[in-house]
Amino acid sequence: IRRLLNQTGGCSVTWAMISGEACTYAVRAFYGTGTNGNTRDDLFNSHYVILWGWNPSVTIWDSNTSYILAQVRERGIPIVAVDPRYTDSVATFANQWIPIRPGADTAMMVAMAHVIISKNLHDQPFIDKYSIGFDQFKDYVLGKEDGIPKTPAWAEPITGVPADTIEKLAIAYATNRPSALIAGFGPGRSARGEQYHRAAMTLATITGNVGVHGGNAAGAEINPVVSSFGVKLPVEDNPVDKEFPFPNSSMDTAIRVKARPHISLVWDAVLKGKAGGYPADYKMLYLNCVNQINQFPNANKGVQALKKLEFVVVHDTFITSTARYADIVLPITTILERNDFCRPWLSGTHYLFNNQAINPIGESKSDWQIACDLAPRLGITNFGDKSEDEWLREIYKASPDMCKQVPDYDTFKKDGVHKVKLSGPQVAFEQQIKDPANNPFPTRSGKIEIYAKRLADLNNPLVPPVPKYVEPWESPNDPLAKKYPLQLITTHFKRRIHSMMDNNSWLKELIPQAVQINARDAAGRGIADGDMVRVFNDRGQVAILARVTERIMPGVVDIPEGAWFNPDSQGVDRGGCGNTLTKDEVSPGGALCSNTCLVQVEKFGRRG
Ligand SMILES: Nc1nc2c(c(=O)[nH]1)N[C@H]1C(S)=C(S)[C@@H](COP(=O)(O)OP(=O)(O)OC[C@H]3O[C@@H](n4cnc5c(=O)[nH]c(N)nc54)[C@H](O)[C@@H]3O)O[C@H]1N2
Ligand SMILES: Nc1nc2c(c(=O)[nH]1)N[C@H]1C(S)=C(S)[C@@H](COP(=O)(O)OP(=O)(O)OC[C@H]3O[C@@H](n4cnc5c(=O)[nH]c(N)nc54)[C@H](O)[C@@H]3O)O[C@H]1N2
Ligand SMILES: [Mo]
């Protein structure tokens, strides 16, 4: 479809790595790269593991994470989890659960740095050899810069974590080396989420845990070796990019948004157009492989935008919540009805071939077939001159890394799966640490930048050059918290992949969509487990079942993301979609802010 649109004058495309733009941004400034994770099996070399806002027993990252974590636990390596929820991962793998208020992670990490520095547990030779900016960070942490020492006692009221717990965790992390701090994406999908990732990477750096087996650089969980097994797609240039070149290397979100709408700002771009600083006054939206209204913030604003547009096309396998607003829905085949290959996640070592199992049902066609059928009607000749199999082989041939890893296409197609064999655990930045003279970090200074020069140039206090706790909007201190006192997070769910599978009634029966609320918050509102409740703020209202539990900390509620937005005639979302409530403001580094949201919950009446 991209190729088709590029050949008919081009289109505005959106930007942001929606899952972890905060991390991407932070890593670019800090290490200068995009990738910096270890392969999972390197955790066997760790002496201490922290799962920070990471729930891999539910949110699948790659095929063997849970298996390895279970063995790590069996080997007696301590695992600590920092999460507002007592997740399945905490229950299964962790020795200790540290509940923390959403959006407060940076404060806790900075306080851990305070403990580490003031007890002289940091690795000064490592810091001196491989990084710049420790002194500026230290001045901030110790309070020389602003008169406020960032002690555990300072962090306690912000985070809800007792000072003593913060101190013990800091000491354990710094002294049981090598130690792996795995910083998940969830806390980063928040206002100022970038600071959380930079603080995590700073902790890893000052304790000498970067580039060593058993450590972890605490950035994106994507290993450079593994991620290079890429697949390249041949799509022609987009003419719109010539008129509005996207500043790929810029760290300035405001400049980037002027060239391409951020994926969270699609509705804003449609509603405001050029007057709002966007590249165009949009008339048409072409949605392919995305459930836009459901998966991006502020669904009610999305309804307004979709109604304003002259023409909306949706390609999907189902009549999703978004498809209901389309002028034309083109039914797409599932993976069982067509041939394709893929590499699940960037951290995976598998290539999968999806061999067609059945003929397409009804009128459905693949996205590729639809593009071929549309092309001649749009005056493009020779668009569909290759068969599906010819295309797949061409994509394979155009991907040198894939050719290297998967030597024989036909065997791959026959086997359906190809696993890349690695020589052993892979550690990000091993070369930079072993032989720094010949392997500088790809930053301006060639070193790890705790003080990031590229951020200093921006001169924006919301993205300071050293990681800092900057209070997010809609925090418990916001005056809005009087009206909406609960912090909403919208986590990924066991029985769905985002919105996919939500329409599977068997799975629905297995785990109903519900808002998790702490027993104390529920009691104060007269809410019992299984009650229907109304979760609301100024952006919307959701009718949903209440799951009263001790597995979420007081003051925080969770609506798992992905349930299908389904507003009734009163505008109450009966589907239980978290994005009915979330705010479509983008963090200064481009993060989706789906975990920064204040709400109130009240009883709606009993089910049935
Ligand atoms: N089953 C399943 N697996 C999936 C997906 C899916 O939809 N379903 N989606 C896939 C995709 S695309 C992605 S990007 C990943 C997402 O993977 P993650 O981003 O890791 O998933 P989340 O559930 O959003 O967040 C992880 C944990 O962070 C916690 N958390 C939320 N806010 C905060 C906070 O402010 N501080 C702290 N400390 N913790 C917080 C949540 O309680 C949750 O337990 O998962 C992938 N795997
Ligand atoms: N509140 C909140 N919102 C979130 C998140 C969160 O944590 N909280 N997480 C965010 C994250 S990390 C992500 S990655 C996004 C995911 O956002 P989306 O990618 O929009 O989510 P999906 O539900 O996976 O939507 C994919 C759609 O593609 C359709 N589809 C499947 N196969 C095909 C195909 O071959 N062709 C076509 N045309 N369509 C197909 C599916 O039926 C589905 O409707 O959501 C983001 N939104
Ligand atoms: Mo994602």
Tab-separated table of N, CA and C and ligand atoms in Angstrom, residues 17-20 185 189 345 492 498 561 592, ligand 3:
chain	number	residue	atom	x	y	z
A	17	MET	N	8.242	5.331	17.269
A	17	MET	CA	8.242	3.910	17.577
A	17	MET	C	7.333	3.809	18.791
A	18	ILE	N	6.065	3.542	18.525
A	18	ILE	CA	5.039	3.765	19.533
A	18	ILE	C	5.291	2.973	20.810
A	19	SER	N	5.848	1.787	20.674
A	19	SER	CA	6.099	0.944	21.842
A	19	SER	C	7.101	1.584	22.788
A	20	GLY	N	8.133	2.164	22.223
A	20	GLY	CA	9.216	2.622	23.093
A	20	GLY	C	9.945	3.842	22.565
A	185	PHE	N	9.402	-1.025	28.759
A	185	PHE	CA	8.882	0.142	28.021
A	185	PHE	C	7.685	0.800	28.716
A	189	ARG	N	6.233	4.820	28.506
A	189	ARG	CA	5.095	5.339	27.741
A	189	ARG	C	4.294	6.272	28.638
A	345	TRP	N	9.480	-9.758	16.534
A	345	TRP	CA	10.291	-8.871	17.362
A	345	TRP	C	11.665	-8.639	16.757
A	492	HIS	N	-0.523	-4.100	28.776
A	492	HIS	CA	-0.759	-5.101	27.729
A	492	HIS	C	-1.321	-6.373	28.371
A	498	HIS	N	-2.696	-6.442	21.671
A	498	HIS	CA	-3.381	-5.163	21.505
A	498	HIS	C	-4.877	-5.425	21.343
A	561	GLU	N	-5.005	-2.457	27.888
A	561	GLU	CA	-5.232	-1.847	26.573
A	561	GLU	C	-5.773	-2.875	25.577
A	592	LEU	N	4.598	8.081	23.537
A	592	LEU	CA	3.158	7.927	23.722
A	592	LEU	C	2.926	7.997	25.233
B	3	MO	MO	4.249	-2.095	20.892
